[in-house]
Amino acid sequence: MSPRPKDTAVPCPVARAVDVIGDRWSLLIVRDAFDGSRRFGDFQRGLGVARNILSDRLRRLVEAGILTTQDASDGSAYREYVLTPQGERLFPVVVALRQWAEQTLFAPGEPHSVLLDKRSGRPVAPMQPQAEDGSPLLPAATEVRKVR
């Protein structure tokens, strides 16, 4: 079971998610964990973040159940940070942010990294919410209904 956010008075799922992973460093740590970073030094080198900020964000991600720590896989005295199943469920979120940025924040032809499907070697297909019948689901076709 997932740990509950500290502020359970917030009924909005988006607000609760942003409370847990909504800052720059937390999302980039999760991204780097998907890319294979596991040790404190790997995250620090890859992100260029100050040690105190990295330590704080890693601690928060562990407390939220997104990362866990384990003994180093090489048998050394180091600890490694590993995505939990809850953390792995953030993959579509990271992919959606990546694809949105590719579509809106880069000029045509501007170089950037590309997420590839290892099986085909092709870029991952654009994500699109779908209706029950598989058709594209646009914002105007949805509504938020508050429950009590």
Coordinates of N, CA, C and O in Angstrom, one line a residue:
M1 N 0.8 -1.2 0.0 CA 0.0 0.0 0.0 C 0.9 1.2 0.0 O 1.9 1.3 0.7
S2 N 0.5 2.3 -0.7 CA 1.2 3.5 -0.8 C 1.1 4.3 0.4 O 0.0 4.4 1.0
P3 N 2.1 5.0 0.8 CA 2.0 6.0 1.9 C 1.1 7.1 1.5 O 1.1 7.5 0.3
R4 N 0.3 7.6 2.4 CA -0.6 8.7 2.1 C 0.1 10.0 2.2 O 1.0 10.2 3.0
P5 N -0.2 11.0 1.3 CA 0.4 12.3 1.4 C 0.1 12.9 2.8 O -0.9 12.6 3.4
K6 N 1.0 13.9 3.2 CA 0.8 14.5 4.5 C -0.5 15.3 4.6 O -1.2 15.3 5.6
D7 N -0.9 16.0 3.5 CA -2.1 16.8 3.5 C -3.2 16.0 2.8 O -3.5 16.2 1.6
T8 N -3.9 15.2 3.6 CA -5.0 14.5 3.0 C -6.3 15.3 2.9 O -7.3 14.8 2.4
A9 N -6.2 16.6 3.3 CA -7.4 17.5 3.1 C -7.5 17.9 1.6 O -8.5 18.4 1.2
V10 N -6.5 17.7 0.8 CA -6.5 18.1 -0.6 C -7.2 17.0 -1.4 O -6.6 15.9 -1.5
P11 N -8.4 17.3 -1.9 CA -9.1 16.3 -2.7 C -8.7 16.1 -4.1 O -9.1 15.2 -4.8
C12 N -7.8 16.9 -4.6 CA -7.4 16.9 -6.0 C -6.2 16.0 -6.2 O -5.1 16.2 -5.6
P13 N -6.3 14.9 -7.0 CA -5.2 14.0 -7.3 C -4.0 14.7 -7.9 O -2.9 14.3 -7.6
V14 N -4.2 15.7 -8.8 CA -3.1 16.4 -9.4 C -2.3 17.1 -8.3 O -1.1 17.1 -8.3
A15 N -3.0 17.8 -7.4 CA -2.3 18.6 -6.4 C -1.5 17.6 -5.5 O -0.4 17.9 -5.1
R16 N -2.1 16.5 -5.1 CA -1.3 15.5 -4.3 C -0.1 15.0 -5.0 O 1.0 14.9 -4.4
A17 N -0.2 14.7 -6.3 CA 0.9 14.2 -7.0 C 2.0 15.3 -7.1 O 3.2 15.0 -6.9
V18 N 1.6 16.5 -7.3 CA 2.6 17.6 -7.4 C 3.3 17.8 -6.1 O 4.5 18.1 -6.0
D19 N 2.6 17.6 -5.0 CA 3.2 17.7 -3.6 C 4.3 16.7 -3.5 O 5.3 17.0 -2.8
V20 N 4.2 15.6 -4.1 CA 5.2 14.5 -4.0 C 6.3 14.6 -5.0 O 7.5 14.5 -4.6
I21 N 6.0 14.8 -6.2 CA 7.0 14.8 -7.3 C 7.1 16.0 -8.2 O 7.8 16.0 -9.2
G22 N 6.4 17.1 -7.7 CA 6.3 18.2 -8.6 C 7.4 19.2 -8.7 O 7.3 20.2 -9.5
D23 N 8.5 19.0 -7.9 CA 9.6 20.0 -8.1 C 10.6 19.4 -9.1 O 10.7 18.2 -9.4
R24 N 11.4 20.3 -9.7 CA 12.3 20.0 -10.7 C 13.2 18.8 -10.4 O 13.4 17.9 -11.1
W25 N 13.9 18.9 -9.2 CA 14.9 17.9 -8.8 C 14.2 16.5 -8.6 O 14.8 15.5 -9.1
S26 N 13.1 16.4 -8.0 CA 12.4 15.1 -7.8 C 12.1 14.5 -9.1 O 12.4 13.3 -9.3
L27 N 11.5 15.2 -10.1 CA 11.2 14.6 -11.4 C 12.5 14.2 -12.1 O 12.5 13.1 -12.8
L28 N 13.5 15.0 -12.0 CA 14.8 14.6 -12.7 C 15.4 13.4 -12.1 O 16.1 12.6 -12.8
I29 N 15.3 13.3 -10.8 CA 15.9 12.1 -10.1 C 15.1 10.9 -10.6 O 15.7 9.8 -10.9
V30 N 13.8 11.0 -10.7 CA 13.0 9.8 -11.2 C 13.4 9.5 -12.6 O 13.6 8.4 -13.0
R31 N 13.5 10.6 -13.4 CA 13.9 10.3 -14.8 C 15.3 9.6 -14.9 O 15.4 8.6 -15.6
D32 N 16.2 10.1 -14.1 CA 17.6 9.4 -14.1 C 17.5 8.0 -13.5 O 18.3 7.2 -14.0
A33 N 16.6 7.8 -12.6 CA 16.5 6.4 -12.1 C 15.9 5.5 -13.2 O 16.4 4.3 -13.3
F34 N 15.0 6.0 -14.0 CA 14.6 5.2 -15.2 C 15.7 5.0 -16.1 O 15.8 3.9 -16.8
D35 N 16.7 5.9 -16.2 CA 17.8 5.8 -17.1 C 19.0 5.0 -16.5 O 20.0 4.8 -17.1
G36 N 18.8 4.4 -15.3 CA 19.8 3.5 -14.7 C 20.6 4.1 -13.6 O 21.4 3.4 -13.0
S37 N 20.4 5.4 -13.2 CA 21.2 5.9 -12.0 C 20.7 5.2 -10.8 O 19.5 5.0 -10.6
R38 N 21.6 4.9 -9.9 CA 21.3 4.2 -8.7 C 22.0 4.7 -7.4 O 21.5 4.6 -6.3
R39 N 23.1 5.3 -7.6 CA 23.9 5.8 -6.5 C 23.9 7.3 -6.4 O 23.7 8.0 -7.4
F40 N 24.1 7.8 -5.1 CA 24.0 9.2 -4.9 C 25.0 9.9 -5.8 O 24.6 10.9 -6.5
G41 N 26.2 9.5 -6.0 CA 27.2 10.1 -6.8 C 26.7 10.1 -8.3 O 27.0 11.1 -9.0
D42 N 26.1 9.1 -8.7 CA 25.6 9.1 -10.1 C 24.5 10.2 -10.3 O 24.6 10.9 -11.3
F43 N 23.6 10.3 -9.4 CA 22.6 11.3 -9.5 C 23.2 12.7 -9.5 O 22.9 13.6 -10.3
Q44 N 24.2 12.9 -8.6 CA 24.8 14.2 -8.4 C 25.6 14.6 -9.7 O 25.5 15.7 -10.2
R45 N 26.3 13.7 -10.2 CA 27.1 13.9 -11.5 C 26.2 14.2 -12.6 O 26.4 15.1 -13.4
G46 N 25.1 13.4 -12.7 CA 24.2 13.6 -13.9 C 23.4 14.8 -13.8 O 23.1 15.5 -14.8
L47 N 23.0 15.3 -12.6 CA 22.1 16.4 -12.4 C 22.8 17.7 -12.1 O 22.3 18.8 -12.4
G48 N 24.0 17.6 -11.5 CA 24.7 18.8 -11.1 C 24.1 19.5 -10.0 O 24.2 20.7 -9.8
V49 N 23.3 18.8 -9.2 CA 22.6 19.4 -8.0 C 23.4 19.4 -6.8 O 24.3 18.5 -6.6
A50 N 23.2 20.4 -5.9 CA 24.0 20.4 -4.7 C 23.7 19.2 -3.8 O 22.5 18.7 -3.8
R51 N 24.6 18.8 -3.1 CA 24.5 17.6 -2.3 C 23.4 17.6 -1.3 O 22.6 16.7 -1.1
N52 N 23.2 18.8 -0.6 CA 22.1 18.9 0.4 C 20.7 18.8 -0.3 O 19.8 18.2 0.3
I53 N 20.6 19.4 -1.4 CA 19.3 19.3 -2.1 C 19.0 17.9 -2.6 O 17.9 17.4 -2.4
L54 N 20.0 17.3 -3.2 CA 19.9 15.9 -3.6 C 19.5 15.0 -2.5 O 18.6 14.1 -2.6
S55 N 20.2 15.1 -1.4 CA 20.0 14.3 -0.2 C 18.5 14.5 0.3 O 17.8 13.5 0.6
D56 N 18.1 15.7 0.3 CA 16.7 16.0 0.7 C 15.7 15.4 -0.2 O 14.7 14.7 0.2
R57 N 15.9 15.5 -1.5 CA 14.9 15.0 -2.5 C 14.9 13.5 -2.5 O 13.9 12.8 -2.6
L58 N 16.1 12.8 -2.4 CA 16.1 11.4 -2.3 C 15.4 10.9 -1.1 O 14.6 9.9 -1.1
R59 N 15.6 11.6 0.1 CA 14.9 11.2 1.3 C 13.4 11.3 1.1 O 12.7 10.4 1.5
R60 N 12.9 12.4 0.5 CA 11.5 12.5 0.3 C 10.9 11.5 -0.6 O 9.8 11.0 -0.4
L61 N 11.7 11.1 -1.7 CA 11.2 10.1 -2.6 C 11.2 8.7 -2.0 O 10.3 7.9 -2.2
V62 N 12.1 8.5 -1.1 CA 12.1 7.2 -0.3 C 10.9 7.2 0.6 O 10.1 6.3 0.7
E63 N 10.7 8.3 1.4 CA 9.5 8.4 2.3 C 8.2 8.3 1.6 O 7.2 7.7 2.1
A64 N 8.1 8.8 0.3 CA 6.9 8.7 -0.4 C 6.7 7.3 -1.1 O 5.6 7.1 -1.7
G65 N 7.7 6.4 -1.0 CA 7.5 5.1 -1.5 C 7.8 5.0 -3.0 O 7.5 4.0 -3.7
I66 N 8.5 6.1 -3.6 CA 8.8 6.1 -5.0 C 10.1 5.4 -5.2 O 10.3 4.7 -6.2
L67 N 11.1 5.6 -4.3 CA 12.4 4.9 -4.3 C 12.5 4.1 -3.1 O 11.9 4.4 -2.0
T68 N 13.4 3.1 -3.1 CA 13.8 2.4 -1.9 C 15.3 2.3 -2.0 O 15.9 2.5 -3.0
T69 N 15.9 2.1 -0.8 CA 17.3 1.9 -0.8 C 17.6 0.4 -0.6 O 16.8 -0.3 0.0
Q70 N 18.7 0.0 -1.2 CA 19.2 -1.4 -1.0 C 20.7 -1.5 -1.0 O 21.3 -0.5 -1.4
D71 N 21.2 -2.6 -0.6 CA 22.7 -2.8 -0.6 C 23.1 -2.7 -2.1 O 22.4 -3.1 -3.0
A72 N 24.3 -2.2 -2.3 CA 24.8 -2.1 -3.7 C 24.9 -3.4 -4.4 O 25.3 -4.4 -3.7
S73 N 24.5 -3.5 -5.6 CA 24.5 -4.7 -6.4 C 25.9 -5.3 -6.6 O 26.0 -6.5 -6.9
D74 N 27.0 -4.4 -6.5 CA 28.3 -4.9 -6.7 C 29.0 -5.4 -5.4 O 30.2 -5.8 -5.4
G75 N 28.2 -5.5 -4.3 CA 28.7 -5.9 -3.0 C 29.6 -4.9 -2.2 O 30.0 -5.2 -1.1
S76 N 29.7 -3.7 -2.7 CA 30.4 -2.7 -2.0 C 29.6 -2.1 -0.9 O 28.4 -2.5 -0.7
A77 N 30.2 -1.2 -0.1 CA 29.5 -0.7 1.1 C 28.4 0.4 0.7 O 27.7 0.9 1.6
Y78 N 28.3 0.7 -0.5 CA 27.4 1.8 -1.0 C 25.9 1.3 -0.9 O 25.7 0.1 -0.9
R79 N 25.0 2.3 -0.8 CA 23.6 2.0 -0.9 C 23.2 2.5 -2.2 O 23.7 3.4 -2.8
E80 N 22.2 1.8 -2.8 CA 21.6 2.2 -4.1 C 20.1 2.6 -3.9 O 19.4 2.1 -3.1
Y81 N 19.7 3.5 -4.8 CA 18.3 3.9 -4.8 C 17.7 3.2 -6.0 O 18.2 3.3 -7.1
V82 N 16.6 2.6 -5.8 CA 15.9 1.8 -6.8 C 14.4 2.2 -6.8 O 13.8 2.4 -5.8
L83 N 13.9 2.3 -8.0 CA 12.4 2.6 -8.1 C 11.6 1.4 -7.6 O 11.9 0.3 -7.8
T84 N 10.6 1.8 -6.8 CA 9.7 0.8 -6.3 C 8.6 0.6 -7.4 O 8.6 1.3 -8.4
P85 N 7.7 -0.4 -7.3 CA 6.6 -0.5 -8.2 C 5.8 0.8 -8.4 O 5.4 1.2 -9.5
Q86 N 5.6 1.5 -7.2 CA 4.9 2.7 -7.3 C 5.7 3.7 -8.1 O 5.1 4.5 -8.9
G87 N 7.0 3.8 -7.9 CA 7.9 4.7 -8.7 C 7.8 4.3 -10.2 O 7.8 5.2 -11.0
E88 N 7.9 3.0 -10.5 CA 7.8 2.6 -11.9 C 6.5 3.0 -12.6 O 6.5 3.3 -13.8
R89 N 5.5 3.2 -11.8 CA 4.2 3.6 -12.4 C 4.2 5.1 -12.8 O 3.3 5.6 -13.5
L90 N 5.3 5.8 -12.5 CA 5.5 7.2 -13.0 C 6.1 7.2 -14.4 O 6.1 8.3 -15.0
F91 N 6.4 6.1 -15.0 CA 7.0 6.1 -16.3 C 6.1 6.8 -17.3 O 6.6 7.7 -18.1
P92 N 4.8 6.5 -17.4 CA 3.9 7.3 -18.3 C 3.9 8.8 -18.1 O 3.8 9.6 -19.0
V93 N 4.1 9.2 -16.8 CA 4.1 10.6 -16.5 C 5.4 11.3 -17.1 O 5.4 12.3 -17.8
V94 N 6.5 10.6 -16.9 CA 7.8 11.1 -17.5 C 7.8 11.1 -19.0 O 8.2 12.0 -19.6
V95 N 7.2 10.0 -19.6 CA 7.1 10.0 -21.1 C 6.2 11.1 -21.6 O 6.5 11.8 -22.6
A96 N 5.1 11.3 -20.9 CA 4.1 12.4 -21.3 C 4.8 13.7 -21.3 O 4.7 14.6 -22.2
L97 N 5.6 14.0 -20.2 CA 6.3 15.3 -20.1 C 7.3 15.4 -21.2 O 7.5 16.5 -21.8
R98 N 8.0 14.3 -21.4 CA 9.1 14.3 -22.5 C 8.4 14.7 -23.9 O 8.9 15.5 -24.6
Q99 N 7.3 14.0 -24.2 CA 6.7 14.1 -25.5 C 6.1 15.5 -25.6 O 6.2 16.1 -26.7
W100 N 5.5 16.0 -24.5 CA 5.0 17.4 -24.6 C 6.1 18.4 -24.9 O 6.0 19.3 -25.7
A101 N 7.3 18.2 -24.2 CA 8.4 19.1 -24.4 C 8.9 19.0 -25.8 O 9.3 20.0 -26.5
E102 N 9.0 17.8 -26.4 CA 9.5 17.6 -27.7 C 8.6 18.3 -28.7 O 9.1 18.9 -29.7
Q103 N 7.3 18.3 -28.5 CA 6.3 18.9 -29.4 C 6.3 20.4 -29.3 O 5.9 21.1 -30.2
T104 N 6.6 21.0 -28.1 CA 6.3 22.4 -27.9 C 7.5 23.2 -27.5 O 7.5 24.4 -27.6
L105 N 8.6 22.6 -27.0 CA 9.7 23.4 -26.5 C 11.0 23.3 -27.3 O 12.0 23.9 -26.9
F106 N 10.9 22.6 -28.4 CA 12.1 22.5 -29.3 C 11.7 23.0 -30.7 O 10.6 22.7 -31.2
A107 N 12.6 23.8 -31.3 CA 12.4 24.3 -32.7 C 12.6 23.1 -33.6 O 13.3 22.1 -33.3
P108 N 11.9 23.1 -34.8 CA 12.1 22.0 -35.7 C 13.5 21.8 -36.0 O 14.3 22.7 -36.3
G109 N 14.0 20.5 -35.9 CA 15.3 20.2 -36.2 C 16.3 20.4 -35.1 O 17.5 20.0 -35.2
E110 N 15.8 21.0 -34.0 CA 16.7 21.3 -32.9 C 17.1 19.9 -32.2 O 16.2 19.1 -31.9
P111 N 18.4 19.6 -32.0 CA 18.7 18.3 -31.4 C 18.2 18.2 -29.9 O 18.2 19.1 -29.2
H112 N 17.8 17.0 -29.6 CA 17.4 16.6 -28.3 C 17.5 15.1 -28.2 O 17.6 14.4 -29.2
S113 N 17.4 14.6 -27.0 CA 17.4 13.1 -26.8 C 16.1 12.5 -27.2 O 15.1 13.2 -27.3
V114 N 16.1 11.3 -27.5 CA 14.9 10.6 -28.0 C 14.8 9.3 -27.2 O 15.7 8.6 -27.0
L115 N 13.5 9.0 -26.8 CA 13.2 7.8 -26.1 C 12.9 6.7 -27.2 O 11.9 6.9 -28.0
L116 N 13.6 5.6 -27.2 CA 13.5 4.6 -28.1 C 12.9 3.3 -27.5 O 13.2 3.0 -26.4
D117 N 12.1 2.6 -28.3 CA 11.7 1.2 -27.9 C 12.9 0.3 -28.2 O 13.3 0.2 -29.4
K118 N 13.4 -0.4 -27.2 CA 14.6 -1.2 -27.4 C 14.3 -2.4 -28.5 O 15.2 -2.8 -29.2
R119 N 13.1 -2.8 -28.5 CA 12.8 -3.9 -29.4 C 12.9 -3.5 -30.9 O 13.4 -4.2 -31.7
S120 N 12.3 -2.4 -31.2 CA 12.3 -1.9 -32.6 C 13.3 -0.9 -33.0 O 13.6 -0.7 -34.1
G121 N 13.9 -0.2 -31.9 CA 14.8 0.8 -32.2 C 14.2 2.1 -32.7 O 14.8 3.1 -33.0
R122 N 12.9 2.2 -32.7 CA 12.1 3.3 -33.1 C 11.7 4.2 -31.9 O 11.5 3.7 -30.8
P123 N 11.4 5.5 -32.2 CA 10.9 6.3 -31.1 C 9.6 5.8 -30.5 O 8.8 5.2 -31.3
V124 N 9.4 6.0 -29.2 CA 8.2 5.6 -28.6 C 7.0 6.4 -29.2 O 7.1 7.7 -29.4
A125 N 5.9 5.8 -29.5 CA 4.8 6.4 -30.1 C 4.2 7.5 -29.2 O 4.3 7.3 -27.9
P126 N 3.7 8.5 -29.7 CA 3.1 9.6 -28.9 C 2.0 9.0 -28.0 O 1.1 8.2 -28.5
M127 N 2.0 9.5 -26.8 CA 0.9 9.0 -25.8 C -0.3 9.9 -26.0 O -0.2 11.1 -26.3
Q128 N -1.5 9.3 -25.9 CA -2.8 9.9 -26.1 C -3.8 9.3 -25.2 O -4.0 8.1 -25.3
P129 N -4.4 10.0 -24.3 CA -5.5 9.4 -23.5 C -6.6 8.8 -24.5 O -6.8 9.4 -25.5
Q130 N -7.2 7.7 -24.1 CA -8.1 7.1 -24.9 C -9.5 6.9 -24.2 O -9.5 6.6 -23.0
A131 N -10.5 6.9 -25.0 CA -11.9 6.6 -24.5 C -11.9 5.1 -24.3 O -11.1 4.4 -24.8
E132 N -13.0 4.6 -23.7 CA -13.2 3.2 -23.6 C -13.1 2.4 -24.9 O -12.6 1.3 -24.9
D133 N -13.6 3.0 -26.0 CA -13.6 2.3 -27.3 C -12.2 2.5 -28.0 O -12.1 2.0 -29.1
G134 N -11.2 3.1 -27.4 CA -9.9 3.3 -28.0 C -9.7 4.6 -28.8 O -8.6 4.8 -29.3
S135 N -10.8 5.3 -28.9 CA -10.7 6.6 -29.7 C -9.9 7.6 -28.9 O -10.0 7.6 -27.6
P136 N -9.3 8.6 -29.5 CA -8.6 9.7 -28.8 C -9.6 10.4 -27.9 O -10.7 10.7 -28.2
L137 N -9.1 10.7 -26.7 CA -10.0 11.4 -25.7 C -9.4 12.8 -25.5 O -8.3 13.0 -25.0
L138 N -10.2 13.8 -25.9 CA -9.8 15.2 -25.9 C -10.3 15.8 -24.6 O -11.3 15.4 -24.0
P139 N -9.6 16.9 -24.1 CA -10.1 17.6 -22.9 C -11.6 17.9 -22.8 O -12.2 17.8 -21.8
A140 N -12.1 18.4 -24.0 CA -13.5 18.8 -24.0 C -14.4 17.7 -23.8 O -15.6 17.9 -23.4
A141 N -14.0 16.4 -23.9 CA -14.8 15.2 -23.8 C -14.7 14.7 -22.4 O -15.2 13.6 -22.1
T142 N -14.1 15.4 -21.5 CA -13.9 14.9 -20.1 C -14.5 16.0 -19.1 O -14.7 17.1 -19.4
E143 N -14.7 15.5 -17.9 CA -15.1 16.4 -16.8 C -14.6 15.9 -15.5 O -14.4 14.6 -15.4
V144 N -14.4 16.7 -14.6 CA -13.9 16.3 -13.2 C -15.2 16.4 -12.4 O -15.9 17.4 -12.3
R145 N -15.4 15.3 -11.7 CA -16.6 15.2 -10.8 C -16.0 15.0 -9.4 O -15.4 14.0 -9.1
K146 N -16.4 15.9 -8.6 CA -15.9 15.9 -7.2 C -16.8 14.9 -6.4 O -18.0 14.9 -6.6
V147 N -16.1 14.0 -5.7 CA -16.8 13.0 -4.9 C -16.7 13.4 -3.4 O -15.8 14.1 -3.0
R148 N -17.7 13.0 -2.6 CA -17.7 13.4 -1.2 C -17.6 12.1 -0.4 O -18.0 11.1 -0.6

